[in-house]
Amino acid sequence: MASWPSSPTLLGKSTRRLDGPAKASGRATYAYDIRRPGMLYARIVRSPHAHARVRAVNVSAAEKAPGVRAVLPLVDVSQPDAAKAMYQGDEVVAIAADTEEQAHDAARLVTVDYEVLPHLATVEQAMRPEAPAVFPKGNVTQGSLEEEGDLAAGFAAAAHVVEGTYSTQVQTHSCLETHGCVAEWEGDRLTAWVSTQAVHATANGVATALGVPQTNVRIITEYMGGGFGSKLGPDFEVVVASKLARQAGKPVKLMLDRKEEQLGTGNRPSAYAKVRAGVDAQGKFVAFDAETWGTGGAGQGAGFPLPYPVYVWTSRRRRHRDVYINAGPQRAMRAPGHPQGSFITEVVIDELADKLGMDPLELRLKNLPPEEPNRMWGKYFQMAAARIGWSRRHKTGDPAPGPIKRGLGCAANRWGGGGSQQTRGHAEIHPDGSALIRIGTQDIGTGTRTVLALIVAETYGLPLGAVKVEIGDSRYPFAPGSGGSVTIGSVSPVARIAAEQALGQLVAKVAPSIGADPLALAAKDGRIFVKDDPSTGVTWKEACTLLGTTPIVVDSQWEKGLSSVGTSGVQFADVEVDVETGVTRVKKIVCVQDTGLIVDKLTAESQCYGGITMGIGFALYEHRILDRNTARMVNPNMEWYLLPGPSDIPEIDITLVDQPERGVVGLGEPPTISTAAAIANAVANAIGARVRDLPVTPAHVLAALDRQREGGTL
Amino acid sequence: MAPKDDFGFSRRDFLKTVGVGGIAAGVAGPPEAGAQTAAVGPGAVPITLTINGKAHRLEVEPRVTLLDAMRNRLNMTGAKRVCDRGACGACTVIVDGRTIYACSALAIEMQGKNIRTVEGLSEGTVLHPVQQAFCEHDALMCGFCTPGFVTATVALLERNPNPTAEEARKALDGNICRCGTYSRVLEAALSAKGVKRG
Ligand code: FES
Ligand code: FES
């Protein structure tokens, strides 16, 4: 099945996404857009303090305020140990009122008595021996040790050693549609329209939290405005809205505002690494030794792979500790850990190349594992090098006169992906010729709806529009949350199997009617016909009338075959840096990415554009800044939390490597991994000084240039 | 950390000039509106908004933004609320021919103006050329920023039917897309044909 389709009509081409017109015309209805009769609006009162005990909450004025219908305490003040806010934005009370303005007014009338407790605003503060014990199990975890090979022998064999401390910042997901939902009860049955990446996980989690049978909970996500890992649910907002709705006996909308979104709905943890790495005289990576740490905020880990598992190191050791601070907890964010690990590793490699006096691309090629279909970095590096014009790369430090320096850099990525064998699907073919595929997955902007239609239409030999796709509802057959780039690998095989079986049943009806062997029939171009004698056959519609009044209904399960695990890619960056202002402009990004079997080229490319764009934000702009005294976020908005905008985007050159025999491969995450590393290396190549900390802000660039003048960063 | 404006090419340098005007209007009120709004509120007051050529009568408190009036009162949810303070463009609408951030204009101040939203661009199922171009170029992923980008692009092309890439980028610099569709939004903006001068 992996080689299906042998001669595709639809697959692998650039197909417009099915829901484009709904989105472009503003008709697409997101959770934020749902309005139900009698619907109330909810607000959450949150702690302004990074760490505080909630001693008392007075809601009496709020309860009496105009329009207020429900008030729900979210902390239990009778439990002093538990009644704590652990970060700015931690929830205290929820209120629902007739209008949004009334909910705001009422929230302002809530008075909370906080006992402000000592807090930790930075990893440095948390790691001091005299730091207050804020977290019950300690502020810093014991740490884990990974070791492989003989490190002492590795360093003994090293001709050159690089030592440095590297760091990456906290990045927030910044989904345009904030977290939230509309919850409505009908008796003891709950329907919630949720902005989520996981309708089934949300149904399950919400049912458990509310103590109602899961059969009574329905989660609908027709459209959702971005998640990037932060909406894998079940989200607290859904539980709160459901409880308020139950209390008030009316539907409740609870959508977070931008500040709440920035404070409390997740982030990519920071990463720090003190690295010593060695290379031998021939350019073989012989040793990598790292002390690493990072923070995922209040009580959350900050893991990342290091050295980033693309290159082969003969010996390595790594000790990692998680540091807790009083800040919003991390959540999975697009390729969790990978951009951090990639940045640190790839910058170290460029430094080793400089010490060795070797071209960094050549050095990389020397240290790659053997090629396999899902790890073809060597080939991709060569392809991308040609596309960016690597041969014009100068040694580190652009010799050109004037303040504008140009540089090139590169980095590799890998991702697992695959598909969940729990996935189920449902297909129908009706006597009138209409066809349906139904799976409880969701389209988070990746084009899932379109992919499903393409696979089923390809199987039936019908045009794309002939297949109705039903997704985004927890009543539909189980599919996993859209995380880990597993959606396409989960739903494609299930859709294909369901369609194949349904078609098989239809063909079985057609065969006797035209006196042919069912195995000799094919479905293509809207007809079912004898392969060797295409003139013998019927149209799809005629075939379906043979069903009488009984539709074909098929339920399918995931099987191996149409998807595969593991993908690889590389990215190259061409940048310009003004050494007087420190400003970096990315001129071009080249991306070469394994795509497996391409279902829709257009949406696959969009994943790459999207990943790279987010990678540019990580490389140059985005940074959650906490005030080091109060641990409050300085930029919980979109004007100071800097997301890349239209003018920040360079020319982006994408090559999708089509390997149909591999089956489909998820693309949501891999293209964002190596962008920042490639940019950082290009910046160093331009300016002749290393920026070891992300984001590569003008301040970091100028500081690196200062250090270089003072004694060298290379 | 330096604000992006220091870079010299920030989208915020190019916040649609009228967007800023819209905010100013929201705060101070244009002279002609000043007289009639001076004494109203804080309770709901009747207002009339002309949206996509149709008059809508509604009652809102004077503090209600045009965006919230449309979304929560009129059930016109094409324009999105994302930042609610003029930093992302998801709420972009066209007022008297120029784009503004609907989150940063008060509904009461928008009376007597010609407000156009994404809902008014397509005719039945026939998409506006800009919407069509967005679909063809996949200039939309999750789609949450899309109505804002579409509206900003329409306003641009009505002013300047053949913009350069640089002009298009600058005109769209007040809009944010987290899914990263910018490259394709630009392609769409430059390829959309048949937009008449507004
Ligand atoms: S919601 Fe109006 S500019 Fe962001
Ligand atoms: S398409 Fe998702 S934010 Fe732009």
mmCIF file of C-alpha atoms in Angstrom, chain A residues 192-359:
data_model
loop_
_atom_site.group_PDB
_atom_site.id
_atom_site.type_symbol
_atom_site.label_atom_id
_atom_site.label_comp_id
_atom_site.label_asym_id
_atom_site.label_seq_id
_atom_site.Cartn_x
_atom_site.Cartn_y
_atom_site.Cartn_z
ATOM 1 C CA ALA A 192 -18.602 22.810 24.235
ATOM 2 C CA TRP A 193 -17.232 24.622 21.200
ATOM 3 C CA VAL A 194 -13.567 24.685 22.020
ATOM 4 C CA SER A 195 -10.479 26.131 20.414
ATOM 5 C CA THR A 196 -8.507 22.936 20.799
ATOM 6 C CA GLN A 197 -6.031 20.659 19.073
ATOM 7 C CA ALA A 198 -7.661 17.596 20.592
ATOM 8 C CA VAL A 199 -11.422 17.140 20.647
ATOM 9 C CA HIS A 200 -11.223 13.640 22.127
ATOM 10 C CA ALA A 201 -8.674 14.433 24.836
ATOM 11 C CA THR A 202 -10.747 17.470 25.753
ATOM 12 C CA ALA A 203 -13.954 15.437 26.021
ATOM 13 C CA ASN A 204 -12.203 12.898 28.161
ATOM 14 C CA GLY A 205 -10.499 15.398 30.451
ATOM 15 C CA VAL A 206 -13.520 17.630 30.854
ATOM 16 C CA ALA A 207 -15.826 14.716 31.635
ATOM 17 C CA THR A 208 -13.419 13.501 34.298
ATOM 18 C CA ALA A 209 -13.012 16.965 35.803
ATOM 19 C CA LEU A 210 -16.770 17.524 35.918
ATOM 20 C CA GLY A 211 -17.597 14.014 37.074
ATOM 21 C CA VAL A 212 -20.015 13.384 34.221
ATOM 22 C CA PRO A 213 -19.988 10.416 31.855
ATOM 23 C CA GLN A 214 -17.932 11.042 28.765
ATOM 24 C CA THR A 215 -20.920 9.960 26.714
ATOM 25 C CA ASN A 216 -22.595 13.164 27.865
ATOM 26 C CA VAL A 217 -19.829 15.437 26.702
ATOM 27 C CA ARG A 218 -19.483 16.669 23.167
ATOM 28 C CA ILE A 219 -16.582 18.834 22.006
ATOM 29 C CA ILE A 220 -16.831 20.651 18.685
ATOM 30 C CA THR A 221 -13.955 22.305 16.871
ATOM 31 C CA GLU A 222 -14.998 23.253 13.395
ATOM 32 C CA TYR A 223 -12.202 25.805 13.039
ATOM 33 C CA MET A 224 -9.526 26.867 15.456
ATOM 34 C CA GLY A 225 -7.143 29.785 15.362
ATOM 35 C CA GLY A 226 -3.786 28.209 16.073
ATOM 36 C CA GLY A 227 -2.468 26.077 18.893
ATOM 37 C CA PHE A 228 1.163 25.154 18.223
ATOM 38 C CA GLY A 229 1.033 22.639 21.069
ATOM 39 C CA SER A 230 -0.618 24.841 23.674
ATOM 40 C CA LYS A 231 -4.112 23.517 23.004
ATOM 41 C CA LEU A 232 -3.585 19.800 23.410
ATOM 42 C CA GLY A 233 -5.976 20.050 26.303
ATOM 43 C CA PRO A 234 -8.015 19.450 28.249
ATOM 44 C CA ASP A 235 -7.918 23.156 28.944
ATOM 45 C CA PHE A 236 -8.887 24.526 32.307
ATOM 46 C CA GLU A 237 -11.014 27.171 30.594
ATOM 47 C CA VAL A 238 -13.414 24.497 29.360
ATOM 48 C CA VAL A 239 -13.928 23.158 32.853
ATOM 49 C CA VAL A 240 -14.476 26.654 34.245
ATOM 50 C CA ALA A 241 -16.914 27.655 31.514
ATOM 51 C CA SER A 242 -18.824 24.395 31.932
ATOM 52 C CA LYS A 243 -19.145 24.866 35.664
ATOM 53 C CA LEU A 244 -20.272 28.461 35.271
ATOM 54 C CA ALA A 245 -22.790 27.395 32.651
ATOM 55 C CA ARG A 246 -24.156 24.706 34.924
ATOM 56 C CA GLN A 247 -24.437 27.165 37.788
ATOM 57 C CA ALA A 248 -26.154 29.836 35.704
ATOM 58 C CA GLY A 249 -28.281 27.491 33.629
ATOM 59 C CA LYS A 250 -27.157 29.335 30.506
ATOM 60 C CA PRO A 251 -24.442 28.930 27.896
ATOM 61 C CA VAL A 252 -21.169 30.610 28.806
ATOM 62 C CA LYS A 253 -18.421 31.965 26.604
ATOM 63 C CA LEU A 254 -14.982 32.136 28.138
ATOM 64 C CA MET A 255 -12.285 33.379 25.803
ATOM 65 C CA LEU A 256 -9.046 34.607 27.339
ATOM 66 C CA ASP A 257 -7.738 38.039 26.545
ATOM 67 C CA ARG A 258 -4.283 38.563 25.104
ATOM 68 C CA LYS A 259 -2.602 39.227 28.423
ATOM 69 C CA GLU A 260 -4.027 36.078 29.980
ATOM 70 C CA GLU A 261 -2.950 34.169 26.923
ATOM 71 C CA GLN A 262 0.619 35.393 27.209
ATOM 72 C CA LEU A 263 0.827 34.748 30.941
ATOM 73 C CA GLY A 264 -0.715 31.384 31.435
ATOM 74 C CA THR A 265 -1.327 29.237 28.380
ATOM 75 C CA GLY A 266 2.117 27.831 27.893
ATOM 76 C CA ASN A 267 5.457 28.599 26.375
ATOM 77 C CA ARG A 268 8.643 27.075 25.070
ATOM 78 C CA PRO A 269 10.966 26.716 28.070
ATOM 79 C CA SER A 270 14.329 28.412 28.166
ATOM 80 C CA ALA A 271 17.514 26.409 27.682
ATOM 81 C CA TYR A 272 21.011 26.990 28.978
ATOM 82 C CA ALA A 273 24.072 24.882 28.253
ATOM 83 C CA LYS A 274 27.659 25.096 29.381
ATOM 84 C CA VAL A 275 29.371 23.105 26.702
ATOM 85 C CA ARG A 276 32.832 21.685 26.094
ATOM 86 C CA ALA A 277 33.188 19.980 22.773
ATOM 87 C CA GLY A 278 36.131 18.548 20.899
ATOM 88 C CA VAL A 279 36.983 17.682 17.333
ATOM 89 C CA ASP A 280 40.025 15.721 16.165
ATOM 90 C CA ALA A 281 42.467 16.917 13.557
ATOM 91 C CA GLN A 282 40.611 15.130 10.769
ATOM 92 C CA GLY A 283 37.312 16.764 11.686
ATOM 93 C CA LYS A 284 35.678 13.956 13.626
ATOM 94 C CA PHE A 285 33.449 14.929 16.551
ATOM 95 C CA VAL A 286 35.098 13.161 19.471
ATOM 96 C CA ALA A 287 33.619 14.654 22.631
ATOM 97 C CA PHE A 288 30.599 16.647 23.796
ATOM 98 C CA ASP A 289 30.214 17.455 27.459
ATOM 99 C CA ALA A 290 27.406 19.658 28.718
ATOM 100 C CA GLU A 291 25.874 20.962 31.903
ATOM 101 C CA THR A 292 22.380 22.092 31.008
ATOM 102 C CA TRP A 293 19.446 23.681 32.706
ATOM 103 C CA GLY A 294 16.387 25.689 31.846
ATOM 104 C CA THR A 295 12.998 26.675 33.143
ATOM 105 C CA GLY A 296 9.529 25.671 32.170
ATOM 106 C CA GLY A 297 8.124 28.076 34.757
ATOM 107 C CA ALA A 298 6.200 27.045 37.863
ATOM 108 C CA GLY A 299 6.882 23.378 38.504
ATOM 109 C CA GLN A 300 7.508 22.442 34.881
ATOM 110 C CA GLY A 301 10.514 20.846 33.258
ATOM 111 C CA ALA A 302 12.646 22.249 30.483
ATOM 112 C CA GLY A 303 14.018 19.268 28.628
ATOM 113 C CA PHE A 304 15.729 19.439 25.263
ATOM 114 C CA PRO A 305 17.911 16.991 23.347
ATOM 115 C CA LEU A 306 21.656 17.711 23.452
ATOM 116 C CA PRO A 307 23.791 17.247 21.524
ATOM 117 C CA TYR A 308 21.035 17.504 18.972
ATOM 118 C CA PRO A 309 20.750 13.960 17.612
ATOM 119 C CA VAL A 310 21.740 14.491 14.007
ATOM 120 C CA TYR A 311 25.527 14.200 14.154
ATOM 121 C CA VAL A 312 27.573 11.353 15.556
ATOM 122 C CA TRP A 313 29.797 12.101 18.565
ATOM 123 C CA THR A 314 32.122 9.341 19.673
ATOM 124 C CA SER A 315 31.679 10.287 23.304
ATOM 125 C CA ARG A 316 29.226 12.477 25.115
ATOM 126 C CA ARG A 317 28.013 13.343 28.565
ATOM 127 C CA ARG A 318 25.175 15.557 29.578
ATOM 128 C CA ARG A 319 23.813 16.518 32.944
ATOM 129 C CA HIS A 320 20.484 18.339 32.995
ATOM 130 C CA ARG A 321 18.538 20.065 35.730
ATOM 131 C CA ASP A 322 15.123 21.673 35.577
ATOM 132 C CA VAL A 323 14.787 24.994 37.336
ATOM 133 C CA TYR A 324 11.433 26.206 38.589
ATOM 134 C CA ILE A 325 10.525 29.867 38.729
ATOM 135 C CA ASN A 326 7.296 31.746 39.400
ATOM 136 C CA ALA A 327 6.189 32.125 35.821
ATOM 137 C CA GLY A 328 3.550 30.636 33.574
ATOM 138 C CA PRO A 329 4.117 26.911 33.034
ATOM 139 C CA GLN A 330 5.446 25.579 29.751
ATOM 140 C CA ARG A 331 3.447 23.491 27.351
ATOM 141 C CA ALA A 332 4.470 21.522 24.321
ATOM 142 C CA MET A 333 5.472 24.010 21.664
ATOM 143 C CA ARG A 334 6.068 23.109 18.043
ATOM 144 C CA ALA A 335 8.868 20.528 18.146
ATOM 145 C CA PRO A 336 9.368 20.719 21.910
ATOM 146 C CA GLY A 337 13.038 20.977 22.834
ATOM 147 C CA HIS A 338 14.310 20.685 19.303
ATOM 148 C CA PRO A 339 14.953 24.310 18.326
ATOM 149 C CA GLN A 340 16.848 24.764 21.592
ATOM 150 C CA GLY A 341 18.990 21.656 21.141
ATOM 151 C CA SER A 342 19.532 22.431 17.488
ATOM 152 C CA PHE A 343 20.656 26.007 18.142
ATOM 153 C CA ILE A 344 23.189 25.052 20.807
ATOM 154 C CA THR A 345 24.609 22.099 18.895
ATOM 155 C CA GLU A 346 24.826 23.775 15.519
ATOM 156 C CA VAL A 347 26.508 26.889 16.900
ATOM 157 C CA VAL A 348 29.064 24.733 18.715
ATOM 158 C CA ILE A 349 29.731 22.926 15.446
ATOM 159 C CA ASP A 350 30.378 26.172 13.604
ATOM 160 C CA GLU A 351 32.786 27.188 16.350
ATOM 161 C CA LEU A 352 34.592 23.871 16.022
ATOM 162 C CA ALA A 353 34.794 24.383 12.278
ATOM 163 C CA ASP A 354 36.420 27.780 12.801
ATOM 164 C CA LYS A 355 38.984 26.347 15.206
ATOM 165 C CA LEU A 356 39.736 23.627 12.747
ATOM 166 C CA GLY A 357 39.806 26.008 9.822
ATOM 167 C CA MET A 358 37.354 23.805 7.974
ATOM 168 C CA ASP A 359 34.233 24.740 6.045
#
